Amino acid sequence: MERSGAEQRIDELTEQLNYHNYRYYVLDDPEISDEQFDAMLVELQELERRFPDLRRPDSPTQRVGAPPSDQFAPVEHTVPMLSLDKSFSGDELVEFDRRLKRQLGMDECEPIAYVCELKVDGLAVSLRYDHGVFVQGATRGDGRRGEDITPNLRTVRTIPLRLLDDPPPLIEVRGELYLPIAEFERINVERAEAGEPLFANPRNAAAGSMRQLDPAITASRRLDIFCYGTGAVEGLQFETHTQELERLRAFGCRVNPHVESVASIEQALAYCEQWTERRHDLEYGVDGVVVKADSVALQQAAGATSHGPRWATAYKFPAVEAETVVRDIEVTVARTGQLTPVAVMEPVFVDGSTVSRAVLHNEDEVARKDIRIGDHVVIRKAGDVIPEVVRSLPGKRTGDEEQFEMPRQCPVCGTEVVREEGAAATRCPNLNCPARRLSLLLHWAGRQAMDIDGLGEAVAAQLLDRGLVERPEDLYTLTTEEVVGLERMAEKSARNLIAAIEASKDRGLERLLFALGILHVGRTAAARLAEHYGSLRAIADASQEELEAVPDIGPKIAQSIVDYFARPENADLPERLAALGIVTTRPQQAEAEGTAFAGLTFVFTGGLEAMTRPEAEEMVAGLGGRATGSVSANTDYVVAGPGAGSKLERARELGVQVLGEEEFLQMVREAGEGSPGG
Ligand code: IVH
């Protein structure tokens, strides 16, 4: 690839990966599969390797949480390194406390004692000590599996290589590795002088320093650590988190001096408010406060979800504003044809990272905020949340600013755009617009739709460009040979892609309907329609009035569905899809296929590894069983994972059979084999 082509592709990949990271980590609502994400990341890493100076400061390859590269040996975390739920306001913090009390059956007025800690913005690491000797250090990775970075961690002077004061036979110390702000700035000055790309924020710089294959480079950067907890421990028990931290201090580990034990959530809130003001006085970046229930017994009773413990929350500091200049307003085209203006700004460092783009949603919003090209604007950002342009600063205008005008023609295909009366959105009406085709194909393959692993943007674009696919249904006639012909597509990946397409045929009516990408038809509408009509044909035949009679279906959705099936190319779509082997009806097999678990009640508790909680519950329901939230004498099985607490105890008290995740999956497999559909 030419340099200019590479530059453009690096830009695209960086933007997209950052967007999908945001969907995944912040919204918890990914649009693409992990494999699609990884494929894009690998492509970006490869381009950055070939053109190191084109790597953008906000490149996701620099981000913590990236999948472990094979440069470092993998380390399994026996006690997973979980994440934390977030609270974005005082009210949410108080609600967290209420929820916890409800879960524990406590009186609302009975205060819980908490420990408040600054949430230092770095990267989580786990340090393993065998009889007090530091033997292994690992990154968090995806929480279950990290990377072995022992030699690099040894260079961090505040990490004790040997613990003091009678250490236990085994202890994993967990903490946040970070780069002081002054050191971050020093490194960037050095990099600028050397013509190297700058780090976007201290966290990326810390992660980048740790991922050095040469520990000498790591050593030259003054990384530091604050320890905040433990993983696996043998031969030592704590009654409170305060005690745990004291013990860590005694072992010689560095614990943040601003940790405070408080008696109630009100006092925790006061701590959060105090640090919202004081956070900029620190010599390291903090993005919030971690509030943890102090009592270990209480922690165990509350347990954890697969995401994080129920007894702790991360209070996020409120948004910060910054000023920058709008260099351009670009227009992108979505799957529905909607044209979205995006402000391209002078990069500005705000609240922990560099911001250069912000979505302006539609023409009216640009007009309402009076944002012109060349304007000084105020942008707002909170942690990892997508930045927003708050307002323009007309007082700073020079007269050279340009008013934004929505293009009359689609910027991708040139078709004249339309703006429906009363609607804010402008759309490209051309169903064959390459931008629409591409985003429809990606939507179809998305995790919430047909969930086709390996069909990322790079592959989808090539399939369209080469005319191998025009509409999503064309995927189902692709051959391995055709796919092998694509750039960067090995035989094995091609076969995997074909298999993934094949596997997507029976995702069910609800997901198929969502995958079609009919304007206004989201997950909820698709679910209601699938449930009500039972087949795609019945939905296609329904009239506007009939559709409106379905719960949650309003006139706009109904109209959009009628319009969709009225288009000549969609008239026989249900039959064409069915002929390709795609399931277009709601499975009637519920009784025939799923009776193996009939009458059985399951409770899931603690973390799950191979599936999410809803997936597990769906499996149970699919086999005719029931999944409930609380353990009683009527419960047949409790499936317990890491972090399981009170429910597991209750199961043991009641003599309810307890299964591990693998045992549960084995049961499901056996049930599947025995059923007529299986
Ligand atoms: S406790 C299960 N304490 O925040 C407990 N985390 O969103 C989870 N972090 O991955 C961690 N300072 O990297 C904890 N005092 C602190 C922390 C802290 C920073 C980070 C850590 C973790 C993330 C969780």
Coordinates of N, CA and C in Angstrom, one line a residue, residues 155-158 178-180 183-184 186-187 190 209 217-225:
T155 N 11.5 -3.3 36.9 CA 12.2 -2.1 36.8 C 11.5 -0.9 37.6
V156 N 10.3 -1.2 38.0 CA 9.6 -0.2 38.8 C 10.0 -0.2 40.2
R157 N 10.6 0.9 40.6 CA 11.4 0.9 41.9 C 10.5 0.7 43.1
T158 N 9.2 1.1 43.0 CA 8.3 1.0 44.1 C 7.7 -0.3 44.2
Y178 N 1.2 3.6 37.1 CA 0.9 4.9 36.4 C 2.2 5.6 36.2
L179 N 2.0 6.7 35.3 CA 3.2 7.5 35.0 C 2.8 8.9 35.6
P180 N 3.6 9.5 36.5 CA 3.3 10.8 37.0 C 3.2 11.8 35.8
E183 N 6.4 13.3 34.4 CA 7.2 12.3 33.6 C 6.6 12.0 32.2
F184 N 5.3 12.0 32.2 CA 4.6 11.9 30.9 C 5.0 13.0 30.0
R186 N 7.7 14.9 30.2 CA 9.1 14.8 29.8 C 9.3 13.8 28.7
I187 N 8.6 12.7 28.8 CA 8.7 11.6 27.7 C 8.2 12.2 26.4
E190 N 10.7 14.5 24.8 CA 11.8 13.7 24.3 C 11.4 13.1 22.9
S209 N 5.0 1.9 27.8 CA 6.3 1.7 28.5 C 6.4 0.2 29.0
I217 N 14.2 0.2 28.4 CA 13.4 1.4 28.0 C 12.3 1.6 29.1
T218 N 11.7 0.5 29.6 CA 10.8 0.7 30.7 C 11.5 1.4 31.9
A219 N 12.7 0.9 32.1 CA 13.4 1.4 33.3 C 13.7 2.9 33.2
S220 N 13.9 3.4 31.9 CA 14.2 4.8 31.7 C 13.0 5.7 32.0
R221 N 11.8 5.1 32.2 CA 10.6 5.9 32.4 C 10.2 5.7 33.9
R222 N 10.0 6.7 34.6 CA 9.8 6.6 36.0 C 8.3 6.2 36.3
L223 N 8.0 4.9 36.1 CA 6.7 4.4 36.4 C 6.6 4.2 37.9
D224 N 5.3 4.3 38.4 CA 5.1 4.1 39.8 C 3.8 3.3 40.0
I225 N 3.6 2.9 41.2 CA 2.4 2.0 41.4 C 1.7 2.4 42.7

